[in-house]
Every structure is written in structure tokens, then in C-alpha cells.
JSON list of C-alpha atoms in Angstrom, two decimals:
[
{"chain": "A", "resi": 437, "resn": "UNK", "atom": "CA", "xyz": [102.22, 109.27, 116.47]},
{"chain": "A", "resi": 438, "resn": "UNK", "atom": "CA", "xyz": [99.40, 111.47, 115.28]},
{"chain": "A", "resi": 439, "resn": "UNK", "atom": "CA", "xyz": [100.01, 114.88, 113.76]},
{"chain": "A", "resi": 440, "resn": "UNK", "atom": "CA", "xyz": [96.71, 116.31, 114.95]},
{"chain": "A", "resi": 441, "resn": "UNK", "atom": "CA", "xyz": [94.67, 115.73, 118.08]},
{"chain": "A", "resi": 442, "resn": "UNK", "atom": "CA", "xyz": [91.43, 113.81, 117.89]},
{"chain": "A", "resi": 443, "resn": "UNK", "atom": "CA", "xyz": [88.22, 114.09, 119.84]},
{"chain": "A", "resi": 444, "resn": "UNK", "atom": "CA", "xyz": [86.23, 111.23, 121.29]},
{"chain": "A", "resi": 445, "resn": "UNK", "atom": "CA", "xyz": [82.61, 110.70, 122.29]},
{"chain": "A", "resi": 446, "resn": "UNK", "atom": "CA", "xyz": [80.45, 107.85, 123.54]},
{"chain": "A", "resi": 447, "resn": "UNK", "atom": "CA", "xyz": [78.59, 106.53, 120.49]},
{"chain": "A", "resi": 448, "resn": "UNK", "atom": "CA", "xyz": [76.51, 104.04, 122.48]},
{"chain": "A", "resi": 449, "resn": "UNK", "atom": "CA", "xyz": [76.51, 102.21, 125.79]},
{"chain": "A", "resi": 450, "resn": "UNK", "atom": "CA", "xyz": [79.19, 99.85, 124.42]},
{"chain": "A", "resi": 451, "resn": "UNK", "atom": "CA", "xyz": [81.38, 101.94, 122.13]},
{"chain": "A", "resi": 452, "resn": "UNK", "atom": "CA", "xyz": [83.22, 105.23, 121.51]},
{"chain": "A", "resi": 453, "resn": "UNK", "atom": "CA", "xyz": [84.11, 107.03, 118.30]},
{"chain": "A", "resi": 454, "resn": "UNK", "atom": "CA", "xyz": [87.25, 109.04, 117.70]},
{"chain": "A", "resi": 455, "resn": "UNK", "atom": "CA", "xyz": [87.11, 111.88, 115.17]},
{"chain": "A", "resi": 456, "resn": "UNK", "atom": "CA", "xyz": [89.23, 114.59, 113.56]},
{"chain": "A", "resi": 457, "resn": "UNK", "atom": "CA", "xyz": [88.90, 117.90, 115.43]},
{"chain": "A", "resi": 458, "resn": "UNK", "atom": "CA", "xyz": [89.53, 119.83, 112.22]},
{"chain": "A", "resi": 459, "resn": "UNK", "atom": "CA", "xyz": [87.05, 118.29, 109.75]},
{"chain": "A", "resi": 460, "resn": "UNK", "atom": "CA", "xyz": [84.88, 116.08, 111.97]},
{"chain": "A", "resi": 461, "resn": "UNK", "atom": "CA", "xyz": [85.52, 112.85, 110.04]},
{"chain": "A", "resi": 462, "resn": "UNK", "atom": "CA", "xyz": [85.02, 109.67, 112.07]},
{"chain": "A", "resi": 463, "resn": "UNK", "atom": "CA", "xyz": [88.36, 107.84, 112.19]},
{"chain": "A", "resi": 464, "resn": "UNK", "atom": "CA", "xyz": [88.20, 105.10, 114.83]},
{"chain": "A", "resi": 465, "resn": "UNK", "atom": "CA", "xyz": [85.44, 103.04, 116.44]},
{"chain": "A", "resi": 466, "resn": "UNK", "atom": "CA", "xyz": [86.32, 101.48, 119.79]},
{"chain": "A", "resi": 467, "resn": "UNK", "atom": "CA", "xyz": [84.07, 98.60, 120.91]},
{"chain": "A", "resi": 468, "resn": "UNK", "atom": "CA", "xyz": [84.31, 98.19, 124.68]},
{"chain": "A", "resi": 469, "resn": "UNK", "atom": "CA", "xyz": [84.00, 94.41, 124.28]},
{"chain": "A", "resi": 470, "resn": "UNK", "atom": "CA", "xyz": [86.85, 94.10, 121.75]},
{"chain": "A", "resi": 471, "resn": "UNK", "atom": "CA", "xyz": [90.18, 94.59, 123.50]},
{"chain": "A", "resi": 472, "resn": "UNK", "atom": "CA", "xyz": [92.17, 93.18, 120.56]},
{"chain": "A", "resi": 473, "resn": "UNK", "atom": "CA", "xyz": [91.56, 95.95, 118.06]},
{"chain": "A", "resi": 474, "resn": "UNK", "atom": "CA", "xyz": [89.49, 98.81, 116.74]},
{"chain": "A", "resi": 475, "resn": "UNK", "atom": "CA", "xyz": [87.66, 99.71, 113.58]},
{"chain": "A", "resi": 476, "resn": "UNK", "atom": "CA", "xyz": [89.43, 102.17, 111.30]},
{"chain": "A", "resi": 477, "resn": "UNK", "atom": "CA", "xyz": [87.85, 104.23, 108.53]},
{"chain": "A", "resi": 478, "resn": "UNK", "atom": "CA", "xyz": [90.54, 103.72, 105.86]},
{"chain": "A", "resi": 479, "resn": "UNK", "atom": "CA", "xyz": [89.34, 106.54, 103.63]},
{"chain": "A", "resi": 480, "resn": "UNK", "atom": "CA", "xyz": [90.28, 109.06, 106.35]},
{"chain": "A", "resi": 481, "resn": "UNK", "atom": "CA", "xyz": [93.95, 108.06, 106.47]},
{"chain": "A", "resi": 482, "resn": "UNK", "atom": "CA", "xyz": [96.57, 109.60, 104.18]},
{"chain": "A", "resi": 483, "resn": "UNK", "atom": "CA", "xyz": [99.65, 107.94, 105.66]},
{"chain": "A", "resi": 484, "resn": "UNK", "atom": "CA", "xyz": [101.63, 106.49, 102.72]},
{"chain": "A", "resi": 485, "resn": "UNK", "atom": "CA", "xyz": [102.76, 103.43, 104.67]},
{"chain": "A", "resi": 486, "resn": "UNK", "atom": "CA", "xyz": [99.52, 102.87, 106.57]},
{"chain": "A", "resi": 487, "resn": "UNK", "atom": "CA", "xyz": [100.02, 99.12, 106.91]},
{"chain": "A", "resi": 488, "resn": "UNK", "atom": "CA", "xyz": [103.34, 99.65, 108.66]},
{"chain": "A", "resi": 489, "resn": "UNK", "atom": "CA", "xyz": [101.19, 100.82, 111.58]},
{"chain": "A", "resi": 490, "resn": "UNK", "atom": "CA", "xyz": [98.01, 98.74, 111.31]},
{"chain": "A", "resi": 491, "resn": "UNK", "atom": "CA", "xyz": [97.41, 95.07, 110.66]},
{"chain": "A", "resi": 492, "resn": "UNK", "atom": "CA", "xyz": [94.29, 94.67, 108.54]},
{"chain": "A", "resi": 493, "resn": "UNK", "atom": "CA", "xyz": [92.39, 91.57, 109.66]},
{"chain": "A", "resi": 494, "resn": "UNK", "atom": "CA", "xyz": [89.06, 91.92, 107.87]},
{"chain": "A", "resi": 495, "resn": "UNK", "atom": "CA", "xyz": [86.49, 94.21, 106.27]},
{"chain": "A", "resi": 496, "resn": "UNK", "atom": "CA", "xyz": [83.21, 95.20, 107.91]},
{"chain": "A", "resi": 497, "resn": "UNK", "atom": "CA", "xyz": [80.09, 96.91, 106.52]},
{"chain": "A", "resi": 498, "resn": "UNK", "atom": "CA", "xyz": [80.97, 95.64, 103.03]},
{"chain": "A", "resi": 499, "resn": "UNK", "atom": "CA", "xyz": [77.26, 95.54, 102.15]},
{"chain": "A", "resi": 500, "resn": "UNK", "atom": "CA", "xyz": [77.23, 99.36, 102.32]},
{"chain": "A", "resi": 501, "resn": "UNK", "atom": "CA", "xyz": [80.21, 99.64, 99.94]},
{"chain": "A", "resi": 502, "resn": "UNK", "atom": "CA", "xyz": [79.04, 97.02, 97.42]},
{"chain": "A", "resi": 503, "resn": "UNK", "atom": "CA", "xyz": [77.78, 99.54, 94.84]},
{"chain": "A", "resi": 504, "resn": "UNK", "atom": "CA", "xyz": [80.66, 102.01, 95.02]},
{"chain": "A", "resi": 505, "resn": "UNK", "atom": "CA", "xyz": [82.17, 102.71, 91.59]},
{"chain": "A", "resi": 506, "resn": "UNK", "atom": "CA", "xyz": [85.51, 104.40, 91.81]},
{"chain": "A", "resi": 507, "resn": "UNK", "atom": "CA", "xyz": [86.01, 105.81, 88.32]},
{"chain": "A", "resi": 508, "resn": "UNK", "atom": "CA", "xyz": [84.09, 107.06, 85.28]},
{"chain": "A", "resi": 509, "resn": "UNK", "atom": "CA", "xyz": [84.49, 103.76, 83.40]},
{"chain": "A", "resi": 510, "resn": "UNK", "atom": "CA", "xyz": [82.81, 101.80, 86.16]},
{"chain": "A", "resi": 511, "resn": "UNK", "atom": "CA", "xyz": [86.03, 100.09, 87.15]},
{"chain": "A", "resi": 512, "resn": "UNK", "atom": "CA", "xyz": [87.24, 99.61, 90.68]},
{"chain": "A", "resi": 513, "resn": "UNK", "atom": "CA", "xyz": [90.37, 101.07, 92.11]},
{"chain": "A", "resi": 514, "resn": "UNK", "atom": "CA", "xyz": [91.81, 101.33, 95.58]},
{"chain": "A", "resi": 515, "resn": "UNK", "atom": "CA", "xyz": [88.68, 100.28, 97.49]},
{"chain": "A", "resi": 516, "resn": "UNK", "atom": "CA", "xyz": [87.93, 97.37, 95.16]},
{"chain": "A", "resi": 517, "resn": "UNK", "atom": "CA", "xyz": [91.50, 96.15, 95.51]},
{"chain": "A", "resi": 518, "resn": "UNK", "atom": "CA", "xyz": [91.40, 96.32, 99.29]},
{"chain": "A", "resi": 519, "resn": "UNK", "atom": "CA", "xyz": [88.09, 94.46, 99.44]},
{"chain": "A", "resi": 520, "resn": "UNK", "atom": "CA", "xyz": [89.42, 91.64, 97.24]},
{"chain": "A", "resi": 521, "resn": "UNK", "atom": "CA", "xyz": [92.53, 90.87, 99.31]},
{"chain": "A", "resi": 522, "resn": "UNK", "atom": "CA", "xyz": [91.31, 87.52, 100.68]},
{"chain": "A", "resi": 523, "resn": "UNK", "atom": "CA", "xyz": [90.58, 88.79, 104.19]},
{"chain": "A", "resi": 524, "resn": "UNK", "atom": "CA", "xyz": [87.24, 87.95, 105.83]},
{"chain": "A", "resi": 525, "resn": "UNK", "atom": "CA", "xyz": [84.37, 90.26, 104.82]},
{"chain": "A", "resi": 526, "resn": "UNK", "atom": "CA", "xyz": [81.09, 90.75, 106.66]},
{"chain": "A", "resi": 527, "resn": "UNK", "atom": "CA", "xyz": [77.88, 92.45, 105.57]},
{"chain": "A", "resi": 528, "resn": "UNK", "atom": "CA", "xyz": [77.74, 94.68, 108.61]},
{"chain": "A", "resi": 529, "resn": "UNK", "atom": "CA", "xyz": [79.71, 94.61, 111.86]},
{"chain": "A", "resi": 530, "resn": "UNK", "atom": "CA", "xyz": [82.28, 91.92, 112.60]},
{"chain": "A", "resi": 531, "resn": "UNK", "atom": "CA", "xyz": [79.68, 89.66, 114.22]},
{"chain": "A", "resi": 532, "resn": "UNK", "atom": "CA", "xyz": [77.35, 89.67, 111.19]},
{"chain": "A", "resi": 533, "resn": "UNK", "atom": "CA", "xyz": [77.14, 87.14, 108.37]},
{"chain": "A", "resi": 534, "resn": "UNK", "atom": "CA", "xyz": [79.84, 86.87, 105.74]},
{"chain": "A", "resi": 535, "resn": "UNK", "atom": "CA", "xyz": [79.52, 88.95, 102.57]}
]
């Protein structure tokens, strides 16, 4: 269950976005053509046992995150670890070419 309510709006003619009503952060992306899942913005979730609730099946828009450095020494951290877990990665949306 969710602690706080979310808002939703039509992002395009084929998708909706769900967002936090308190801070406005985009949390979920619902593609009308994908009935098997949704896109989740992991950085918006603070649930300690997140993967008890979600099954991660791949990473999208990896091209946009390729240059992210997570600490002062230029080393990766949480995001780098998640992106190197062996799951499929695509440059942009799930239908784009592999990263």
C-alpha cells in the first residue's frame, strides 16, 4: 500500500504518468500498450525492501544515466550497482536498441 496519494495525468495519447502530490516527482509511467508492467523511477522510492514489491526486469533510458558519477572520487554507488546487475539495458525506452 502507498502511504501518500498520487496524482495522474495523460502524458501522451498512449501513456499516463503518476506523480507525488506533495513534491511533484514523477514515480510511475503507464504505457497503455504494456499490460504486463509499468516503468518506475527508482530514485523516488525510499522503501527499504523495494524488491519485495517490484520485480525488476530491465533498465530503460540508460543512455541518459551513462555519465552520472555518484561520489566525489568518481566511483559508482547504488545506481552503478543496479545498472550492472545483468538485466537487459536499453538506450531509451524498452523498444530501443540495447545499451
